[in-house]
Coordinates of C-alpha atoms in Angstrom, one line a residue:
M1 CA 89.4 72.2 107.0
P2 CA 90.1 73.6 110.3
E3 CA 86.6 76.5 110.6
R4 CA 86.9 79.8 109.6
R5 CA 87.4 81.7 112.6
T6 CA 87.3 86.1 112.1
V7 CA 88.4 88.9 114.3
A8 CA 88.5 92.4 113.6
L9 CA 90.6 94.8 116.1
V10 CA 89.5 98.3 116.9
T11 CA 92.2 100.5 118.0
L12 CA 91.4 103.4 120.0
G13 CA 93.9 106.1 121.6
C14 CA 98.1 106.4 121.2
A15 CA 100.4 104.3 118.9
R16 CA 101.2 102.3 121.6
N17 CA 97.8 100.7 121.7
E18 CA 98.3 100.4 117.6
V19 CA 101.3 98.4 118.6
D20 CA 99.3 96.5 120.9
S21 CA 96.8 95.7 118.4
E22 CA 99.2 94.4 115.7
E23 CA 100.7 92.5 118.6
L24 CA 97.4 90.6 118.8
A25 CA 96.8 90.4 115.3
G26 CA 100.2 88.9 115.3
R27 CA 99.5 85.9 117.9
L28 CA 95.7 85.6 116.6
A29 CA 96.9 85.3 112.7
A30 CA 99.5 82.5 113.9
D31 CA 97.0 80.4 115.9
G32 CA 95.0 80.5 112.3
W33 CA 92.0 83.3 112.9
E34 CA 91.3 85.3 109.8
L35 CA 91.3 89.0 110.7
V36 CA 89.3 91.1 108.5
Q37 CA 89.0 94.9 108.8
D38 CA 85.4 95.5 109.6
A39 CA 83.8 94.3 112.4
S40 CA 80.8 93.9 111.0
D41 CA 82.3 90.8 109.0
A42 CA 83.9 89.4 112.4
D43 CA 82.7 86.6 114.1
V44 CA 84.6 88.4 117.8
A45 CA 84.9 92.3 117.5
V46 CA 88.3 93.2 119.8
V47 CA 88.0 96.8 121.0
N48 CA 91.4 97.5 122.0
T49 CA 90.1 100.2 124.6
C50 CA 92.0 103.7 126.5
G51 CA 92.0 104.5 129.7
F52 CA 93.9 107.7 130.2
V53 CA 91.6 110.4 130.4
E54 CA 87.1 110.6 130.4
A55 CA 87.1 111.6 127.0
A56 CA 88.6 108.6 126.2
K57 CA 86.9 106.3 128.5
K58 CA 84.0 107.8 126.8
D59 CA 85.0 106.8 123.5
S60 CA 86.3 103.4 124.3
V61 CA 82.6 102.4 125.8
D62 CA 81.2 104.0 123.0
A63 CA 82.7 101.8 120.6
L64 CA 81.9 99.0 122.4
L65 CA 78.4 99.8 122.3
E66 CA 78.9 100.2 118.9
A67 CA 80.1 97.1 118.4
N68 CA 77.7 95.1 120.7
D69 CA 74.9 96.7 117.8
L70 CA 76.6 94.4 115.4
K71 CA 75.5 91.3 117.1
D72 CA 71.8 92.0 116.2
H73 CA 72.1 92.6 112.8
G74 CA 75.5 91.4 111.6
R75 CA 78.1 88.2 111.5
T76 CA 79.3 89.1 114.9
Q77 CA 78.9 86.9 117.8
A78 CA 81.2 88.3 120.8
V79 CA 82.6 92.0 121.4
V80 CA 85.7 91.5 124.0
A81 CA 87.3 94.8 125.9
V82 CA 91.0 94.6 126.0
G83 CA 93.7 97.6 126.5
C84 CA 94.2 100.1 129.2
M85 CA 90.7 100.5 130.1
A86 CA 90.1 96.8 129.8
E87 CA 93.1 96.5 132.6
R88 CA 92.5 99.3 135.0
Y89 CA 88.9 98.7 135.8
G90 CA 88.3 94.7 135.1
K91 CA 85.7 93.1 136.1
D92 CA 84.2 96.8 137.2
L93 CA 84.1 97.4 134.1
A94 CA 82.0 93.8 133.2
E95 CA 79.8 94.9 135.5
A96 CA 79.3 97.8 134.3
L97 CA 78.8 97.1 130.6
P98 CA 77.3 94.2 130.1
E99 CA 77.6 94.4 126.2
A100 CA 81.2 93.6 126.5
D101 CA 80.7 89.6 126.2
G102 CA 85.0 89.4 127.3
V103 CA 86.8 91.7 129.4
L104 CA 90.7 91.1 129.2
G105 CA 93.9 92.4 130.9
F106 CA 97.4 92.3 129.8
D107 CA 97.8 88.9 131.6
D108 CA 95.5 87.5 128.7
Y109 CA 97.4 88.7 125.8
A110 CA 99.7 85.4 125.5
D111 CA 96.8 83.5 125.7
I112 CA 94.5 85.9 123.6
S113 CA 93.6 82.8 120.8
D114 CA 92.3 80.2 123.5
R115 CA 89.9 83.6 125.6
L116 CA 88.0 84.5 122.1
Q117 CA 87.5 80.9 121.4
T118 CA 86.2 80.4 125.0
I119 CA 84.1 83.9 124.7
L120 CA 83.2 82.8 121.0
N121 CA 81.7 79.1 122.5
G122 CA 79.4 80.5 124.9
G123 CA 82.0 80.0 127.7
I124 CA 82.8 83.1 129.9
H125 CA 86.7 83.8 131.0
A126 CA 86.6 85.6 134.1
S127 CA 87.3 89.2 134.0
H128 CA 90.6 89.9 135.9
T129 CA 91.1 91.7 139.4
P130 CA 93.1 95.6 138.6
R131 CA 96.3 95.6 140.7
D132 CA 98.6 97.9 140.3
R133 CA 101.1 96.9 137.9
R134 CA 104.2 98.8 139.0
K135 CA 104.1 96.1 142.2
L136 CA 104.8 93.1 139.5
L137 CA 108.7 94.4 138.8
P138 CA 111.2 94.5 141.1
I139 CA 112.2 98.3 142.3
S140 CA 115.5 98.2 140.9
P141 CA 115.5 98.6 137.2
A142 CA 118.9 96.7 136.5
E143 CA 116.6 93.2 137.9
R144 CA 113.8 93.5 135.9
Q145 CA 115.0 92.0 132.5
D146 CA 114.0 88.2 133.6
A147 CA 110.9 89.3 135.6
A148 CA 108.3 86.8 134.1
V149 CA 105.8 89.8 133.8
A150 CA 103.3 90.4 130.6
L151 CA 103.9 93.5 129.3
P152 CA 102.5 94.5 126.0
G153 CA 104.9 95.1 123.3
H154 CA 107.1 92.0 125.5
A155 CA 106.8 88.8 124.5
Q156 CA 106.5 86.3 127.2
E157 CA 109.3 83.8 128.0
A158 CA 106.7 81.1 128.8
A159 CA 104.8 81.4 125.9
P160 CA 106.3 78.9 123.0
A161 CA 107.4 80.7 120.0
P162 CA 106.4 79.3 116.6
A163 CA 109.4 78.5 114.0
P164 CA 109.2 81.6 111.6
E165 CA 108.7 78.4 108.6
D166 CA 105.0 77.8 110.7
L167 CA 104.0 81.6 110.3
P168 CA 101.5 83.2 107.7
D169 CA 102.3 85.0 105.5
G170 CA 102.6 88.7 106.9
V171 CA 103.3 88.3 110.6
A172 CA 106.3 88.8 112.3
P173 CA 108.2 86.0 113.3
V174 CA 109.7 85.7 117.1
S175 CA 113.8 87.1 117.4
G176 CA 114.2 87.1 120.9
P177 CA 113.2 86.3 124.6
R178 CA 110.7 89.0 124.3
A179 CA 110.2 90.1 121.1
P180 CA 106.2 89.7 120.2
L181 CA 104.5 88.0 117.0
R182 CA 103.4 91.3 115.0
R183 CA 100.9 91.7 112.2
R184 CA 100.2 94.7 110.4
L185 CA 96.5 96.0 110.4
G186 CA 97.5 99.1 107.5
T187 CA 99.0 99.8 104.7
S188 CA 100.8 103.4 105.9
P189 CA 103.9 103.9 104.9
V190 CA 104.7 105.0 108.7
A191 CA 104.7 102.4 111.8
S192 CA 105.5 102.5 115.2
V193 CA 108.1 100.0 117.5
K194 CA 107.9 99.8 121.6
L195 CA 111.1 101.1 122.7
A196 CA 110.1 100.5 126.0
S197 CA 106.5 100.2 128.2
G198 CA 105.7 101.5 131.7
C199 CA 107.3 104.8 133.4
D200 CA 108.8 104.8 136.7
R201 CA 107.9 109.2 136.9
R202 CA 104.9 109.4 139.6
C203 CA 103.6 112.7 138.4
S204 CA 100.3 113.7 140.5
F205 CA 97.5 113.4 137.9
C206 CA 98.6 110.7 135.7
A207 CA 97.7 107.3 136.2
I208 CA 99.2 105.4 134.2
P209 CA 102.2 103.8 135.4
S210 CA 99.8 102.1 137.6
F211 CA 98.0 100.2 134.8
R212 CA 100.7 99.6 132.6
G213 CA 103.7 99.1 135.4
S214 CA 107.3 100.4 136.1
F215 CA 109.4 101.0 133.0
I216 CA 111.0 98.3 131.2
S217 CA 112.9 99.0 128.0
R218 CA 113.0 96.5 125.0
R219 CA 116.3 95.1 124.0
P220 CA 118.2 96.8 121.0
S221 CA 118.6 93.8 119.0
D222 CA 114.5 93.1 119.3
V223 CA 114.0 96.6 118.1
L224 CA 116.3 96.5 115.2
Q225 CA 114.9 92.9 114.3
E226 CA 111.3 94.5 114.2
T227 CA 112.5 97.5 112.3
R228 CA 113.7 95.3 109.4
W229 CA 110.8 93.2 109.5
L230 CA 108.8 96.3 108.7
A231 CA 110.9 97.5 106.4
E232 CA 110.7 94.3 104.6
Q233 CA 106.7 95.6 104.7
G234 CA 107.0 98.5 102.6
V235 CA 107.2 100.8 105.8
K236 CA 109.2 104.0 105.7
E237 CA 109.0 105.9 108.3
V238 CA 109.5 103.8 112.0
M239 CA 108.0 106.2 114.9
L240 CA 109.7 104.6 118.4
V241 CA 107.0 105.3 121.2
S242 CA 106.7 104.4 125.1
E243 CA 105.8 105.6 127.9
N244 CA 109.0 107.8 128.1
N245 CA 112.0 107.1 125.5
T246 CA 114.4 109.8 127.5
S247 CA 115.1 106.2 130.8
Y248 CA 115.3 103.6 127.2
G249 CA 118.2 101.8 128.8
K250 CA 118.2 102.5 132.3
D251 CA 117.6 99.0 133.3
L252 CA 120.0 97.6 130.6
G253 CA 123.1 99.0 132.2
D254 CA 123.3 102.4 129.5
I255 CA 121.3 105.3 130.2
R256 CA 122.8 106.6 126.2
L257 CA 122.2 103.1 124.8
L258 CA 119.3 105.2 122.8
E259 CA 122.0 107.7 120.9
T260 CA 123.7 104.5 119.8
L261 CA 120.4 102.5 118.8
L262 CA 119.3 105.8 116.4
P263 CA 122.3 105.8 114.0
E264 CA 121.8 101.9 113.5
L265 CA 117.5 102.2 113.2
A266 CA 118.7 105.0 110.8
D267 CA 120.9 102.4 108.6
V268 CA 118.2 99.8 108.0
E269 CA 117.6 99.6 104.5
G270 CA 114.5 100.7 102.8
I271 CA 113.7 103.1 106.1
E272 CA 113.5 106.4 105.3
R273 CA 112.7 108.2 108.2
I274 CA 113.2 107.4 112.3
R275 CA 111.1 109.3 114.7
V276 CA 111.1 109.2 118.5
S277 CA 108.1 110.4 120.4
Y278 CA 108.0 111.1 124.2
L279 CA 110.7 112.8 125.4
Q280 CA 110.8 114.2 129.1
P281 CA 112.6 117.4 129.2
A282 CA 114.1 116.9 133.2
E283 CA 115.9 113.4 131.3
M284 CA 117.1 115.7 127.8
R285 CA 120.8 115.0 127.3
P286 CA 123.1 116.9 125.5
G287 CA 124.2 114.0 123.8
L288 CA 121.0 113.2 122.8
I289 CA 120.1 116.0 121.6
D290 CA 123.3 116.0 119.1
V291 CA 121.7 112.6 117.7
L292 CA 118.5 113.6 117.3
T293 CA 119.6 116.9 115.4
S294 CA 122.6 115.5 113.7
T295 CA 122.3 112.0 112.4
P296 CA 120.5 111.6 108.8
K297 CA 117.2 109.8 108.5
V298 CA 116.3 110.4 112.2
A299 CA 114.1 113.5 111.9
P300 CA 115.1 116.3 114.6
Y301 CA 111.8 116.1 115.9
F302 CA 111.3 117.1 119.9
D303 CA 107.9 115.9 121.5
L304 CA 108.5 117.7 124.6
S305 CA 106.3 116.6 127.5
F306 CA 106.2 120.3 129.6
Q307 CA 102.9 119.7 130.9
H308 CA 103.0 123.4 132.0
S309 CA 106.0 125.9 132.9
A310 CA 104.6 127.8 136.4
P311 CA 107.4 126.3 138.9
G312 CA 104.6 126.1 141.4
V313 CA 102.1 123.9 139.0
L314 CA 104.7 122.0 137.8
R315 CA 106.0 121.5 141.6
A316 CA 102.9 120.2 142.5
M317 CA 102.7 118.2 139.3
R318 CA 106.0 116.5 140.6
R319 CA 107.7 117.7 138.0
F320 CA 110.8 119.9 137.2
G321 CA 111.5 123.1 135.1
D322 CA 110.4 126.4 134.7
T323 CA 110.0 128.8 131.5
D324 CA 113.5 129.9 131.1
R325 CA 114.7 126.6 131.5
F326 CA 112.2 125.1 129.0
L327 CA 113.3 127.9 126.6
E328 CA 116.6 127.5 126.8
L329 CA 116.0 123.9 126.0
L330 CA 114.4 125.0 122.8
D331 CA 117.2 127.4 121.6
T332 CA 120.3 124.6 121.7
I333 CA 117.6 122.5 120.0
R334 CA 117.2 125.2 117.1
N335 CA 121.0 126.3 117.3
K336 CA 121.8 122.7 116.5
A337 CA 118.5 122.3 113.8
P338 CA 117.0 125.2 113.0
Q339 CA 114.4 123.9 111.1
A340 CA 113.6 121.2 114.2
G341 CA 110.2 120.9 114.8
A342 CA 108.7 120.9 118.8
R343 CA 105.5 120.4 120.0
S344 CA 103.6 119.4 123.8
N345 CA 100.4 119.4 125.7
F346 CA 99.6 121.4 128.6
I347 CA 97.2 120.7 131.6
V348 CA 95.4 124.3 132.0
G349 CA 93.3 124.5 135.6
F350 CA 95.4 122.4 137.5
P351 CA 94.1 122.5 141.3
G352 CA 95.6 125.6 143.0
E353 CA 97.1 127.4 139.4
T354 CA 96.8 130.7 139.4
E355 CA 96.2 133.7 136.9
A356 CA 99.6 134.6 137.7
D357 CA 100.8 130.9 137.0
L358 CA 98.2 130.7 133.5
A359 CA 100.4 134.3 132.5
E360 CA 103.7 132.2 132.8
L361 CA 102.2 129.8 130.6
E362 CA 101.3 132.3 128.2
R363 CA 104.3 133.8 128.0
F364 CA 106.0 130.2 127.7
L365 CA 104.1 129.5 124.6
T366 CA 104.7 132.8 123.0
G367 CA 108.4 132.3 122.8
A368 CA 108.3 128.5 122.2
R369 CA 107.6 128.8 118.6
L370 CA 106.3 124.8 119.0
D371 CA 104.6 123.4 115.5
A372 CA 101.5 121.9 118.0
I373 CA 100.0 122.1 121.0
G374 CA 97.9 120.0 122.6
V375 CA 95.4 121.1 125.7
F376 CA 93.6 119.8 128.4
G377 CA 91.7 120.9 131.0
Y378 CA 92.5 119.6 134.5
S379 CA 90.0 116.2 135.4
D380 CA 90.3 114.1 138.1
E381 CA 91.6 110.9 138.0
E382 CA 91.2 108.2 140.2
G383 CA 94.2 106.8 141.9
T384 CA 96.1 109.9 141.3
E385 CA 98.0 111.9 144.1
A386 CA 96.0 115.0 142.7
V387 CA 92.4 113.5 143.6
G388 CA 93.3 114.5 147.4
Y389 CA 94.7 117.9 146.7
E390 CA 93.0 121.5 147.9
N391 CA 91.9 124.3 146.0
K392 CA 90.4 122.6 143.0
L393 CA 88.9 125.0 140.5
D394 CA 85.4 125.5 139.2
A395 CA 84.8 123.6 136.3
D396 CA 84.1 126.8 134.5
V397 CA 86.9 128.7 135.5
I398 CA 88.8 125.7 134.3
A399 CA 86.3 125.6 130.8
E400 CA 87.3 129.5 131.0
R401 CA 91.0 128.5 130.5
L402 CA 90.9 126.0 128.1
A403 CA 89.3 128.0 125.4
H404 CA 91.1 130.9 126.3
I405 CA 95.0 128.8 126.5
S406 CA 93.2 127.0 123.3
Q407 CA 92.6 129.7 120.8
L408 CA 96.2 131.1 121.7
A409 CA 97.7 127.8 120.6
E410 CA 95.6 127.6 117.5
E411 CA 96.9 131.5 116.6
L412 CA 100.7 130.5 117.9
T413 CA 100.7 127.0 115.5
S414 CA 99.3 128.9 112.7
Q415 CA 102.1 131.9 112.6
R416 CA 104.7 128.9 113.1
A417 CA 103.5 127.3 110.0
E418 CA 103.9 130.6 108.5
E419 CA 107.5 131.1 109.5
R420 CA 108.5 127.8 107.0
L421 CA 107.3 129.4 104.0
G422 CA 110.0 129.2 101.9
E423 CA 111.6 126.1 103.5
S424 CA 112.4 123.0 101.7
L425 CA 111.3 119.9 103.4
Q426 CA 111.8 116.5 102.9
V427 CA 107.6 115.3 102.9
L428 CA 106.8 111.8 103.2
V429 CA 104.0 111.2 100.9
E430 CA 101.2 109.3 102.9
S431 CA 98.2 109.2 100.9
V432 CA 96.7 109.7 97.5
D433 CA 93.3 110.3 96.3
D434 CA 90.4 112.2 94.0
E435 CA 89.4 113.9 97.2
D436 CA 92.3 115.0 99.5
G437 CA 95.0 114.8 96.7
A438 CA 98.4 114.1 97.5
V439 CA 99.1 114.1 101.3
G440 CA 102.5 113.8 103.6
R441 CA 104.2 114.7 106.5
A442 CA 107.7 116.2 107.1
A443 CA 110.3 115.7 109.9
H444 CA 108.2 118.4 112.3
Q445 CA 105.0 116.4 111.7
A446 CA 104.3 113.1 113.5
P447 CA 101.3 110.8 112.5
E448 CA 97.6 112.0 114.2
T449 CA 98.8 114.7 116.5
D450 CA 100.7 116.9 114.3
G451 CA 99.5 119.0 110.9
Q452 CA 100.1 118.0 107.6
V453 CA 101.9 118.3 103.9
L454 CA 99.0 119.4 101.1
F455 CA 100.7 118.9 97.8
T456 CA 99.9 121.3 95.2
T457 CA 99.7 118.4 92.8
R458 CA 99.4 114.6 93.0
D459 CA 101.1 113.8 89.8
G460 CA 103.9 111.5 89.8
L461 CA 103.3 111.3 94.0
V462 CA 102.7 107.6 95.9
P463 CA 102.1 106.8 99.0
G464 CA 105.7 106.2 100.5
L465 CA 107.6 108.2 98.4
M466 CA 110.2 110.5 100.0
V467 CA 110.3 113.7 98.1
E468 CA 111.8 117.5 98.9
A469 CA 109.3 120.1 98.4
K470 CA 108.9 124.1 98.7
V471 CA 106.5 125.5 101.4
V472 CA 104.7 127.9 99.4
G473 CA 101.5 128.3 101.6
T474 CA 100.0 127.6 105.0
E475 CA 96.1 126.4 106.2
G476 CA 96.2 126.5 109.9
V477 CA 99.0 124.2 111.0
D478 CA 99.2 122.6 107.5
L479 CA 101.7 123.4 104.7
V480 CA 100.9 123.7 101.3
A481 CA 104.1 122.9 99.7
E482 CA 105.2 122.2 95.8
C483 CA 107.3 119.9 94.7
S484 CA 111.2 120.9 93.7
E485 CA 111.2 119.4 90.8
L486 CA 107.8 121.5 89.8
V487 CA 109.3 124.6 91.4
E488 CA 112.3 124.1 89.2
A489 CA 110.6 123.5 86.3
A490 CA 108.8 126.9 87.0
R491 CA 111.9 128.9 86.9

C-alpha cells in the first residue's frame, strides 16, 4: 500500500481564497493525499495566506507561527505558505519567516503535490521572486483566454487532467480546459464559485492587481458545470466571487454575459439561491440591475464597492461617482426590489481627506440605508500609487475618524435592521445546534460579512433547508425571525 500522506489546509482572507483552497484540496486528493481538518493531525500544514491589508498579513503570519508550533508536539512535519501573501512577497517572506518550510506562489499550484512531497522529504523548493502579474497577460482582454498563465480558480491547460473515473469520491472532475479540480473542505450549504480572476482597475490604494493579475473570465460552461457539481454535493446557495464581477465577459466578447448566465445558474437543480458579490458602482448596468432584482432564485443583493462618496477623495482613489449618484443608484435598485440588500466598504483618512469630505461621507451613509457597512482606516500599501501622495493624515486623526464613522455605521445598520421588522424573508438555514439554536441568512445577508437570522425555535429546522420566516425582532444587525408556519399556528 502507498504510504499515508496527510495534509490540512488553513484558509485566511476572503471567499476567493476559500475557493483556491478547495482547488488545492482537489489536486492533492486526486494525487493520493488524505485531507484532514486539524493541522495537528497533518504531515503538512498548508496556510493559504491573505496579503490585502496589514491586519490580514499579521493574521497570516500568526497562523504560520501557530502551525509551526505543532511541529514540536504533534504529527506535523512541515508548514507551507501559499496564497496572496506568499505570492506577493515570495522569497522576502521566506527570509523573514524561516519557520515556514516553503513559500509557494500561484505558479506552483499545478504541481502542488510534488512541491509538498519535496518539502516533506526534507528537500528545498526555492521560493519564487515576486513579479507584477498584470504583465503576464496581454493588454487586450480579448487575447487573454488562451494565455498559458497560472490563474487560481482556472486550471492550466498544461496540467494533465485525471479521467473522472480515476478521481476519488468528492473531487469535482475537470470539465474544460480551464476548469480546476475541486474538493469541498466543509459541509456548509453555501459555497463560492470563481467567476473570474484579477482586476483591470487601478485604484490608487489597492495592490491586489499586481499579485492577482489582470482580469480574466472563466467560461460560462465551466461555471455552470462547477455549480451543478456543488448542487450534487448538497450545496443550496452559490456565491459568485471575483475581484470585479461587473466586468465578467468583457474578455469573452460580451460584457453582458453575466445577465444571461445568472438565469442558467438559477435553473440548476438543487440550487435555491444564487448570490453575486463584488460589484463596481461605476460599471452597474440597467440590464444587470434588472436581472438581479427580477430573476427567481437570484438574490437581490448588491455588494457595491463605494469606498467613499466625496468626489475629491474618489478621484484621488482613481474612482468615480459621488454621493448623489450613489444614492440615485440605490434608489433605482430599491424601486425595482424594495427588500433588496446593499452593503459596502469605506476607507477613511485617505490622503487629503478633509473634514468636509468626511461630512459628505456621513451624508451618504445616512441616506444610503445599507444593510452592512465595513469601515477601514487608510494605511499605506507598498507598491500602490497612494504611497507617494502628499497630505497624509496623522495616525491619531485617522483613528479618530475611523472610530467615529464605525460608530455611525453600527447605528445606521441597526436602524436598517429595524426597518425590516414585519418583513417576510426567504431564509436558508445554515446551522442548528444546542448552543446557538438555529441560524440562517436571508437574501440580503452574505456569509461572514453581513448579519444573520436567528430563529425563535429550531424545531423542524435542519441545515440546507430554505424556509419563509417573519422578522419579529433585531439584535444589532441580526434579525430574529419566526418560521411562517409557526406564525400561522399562533394566530
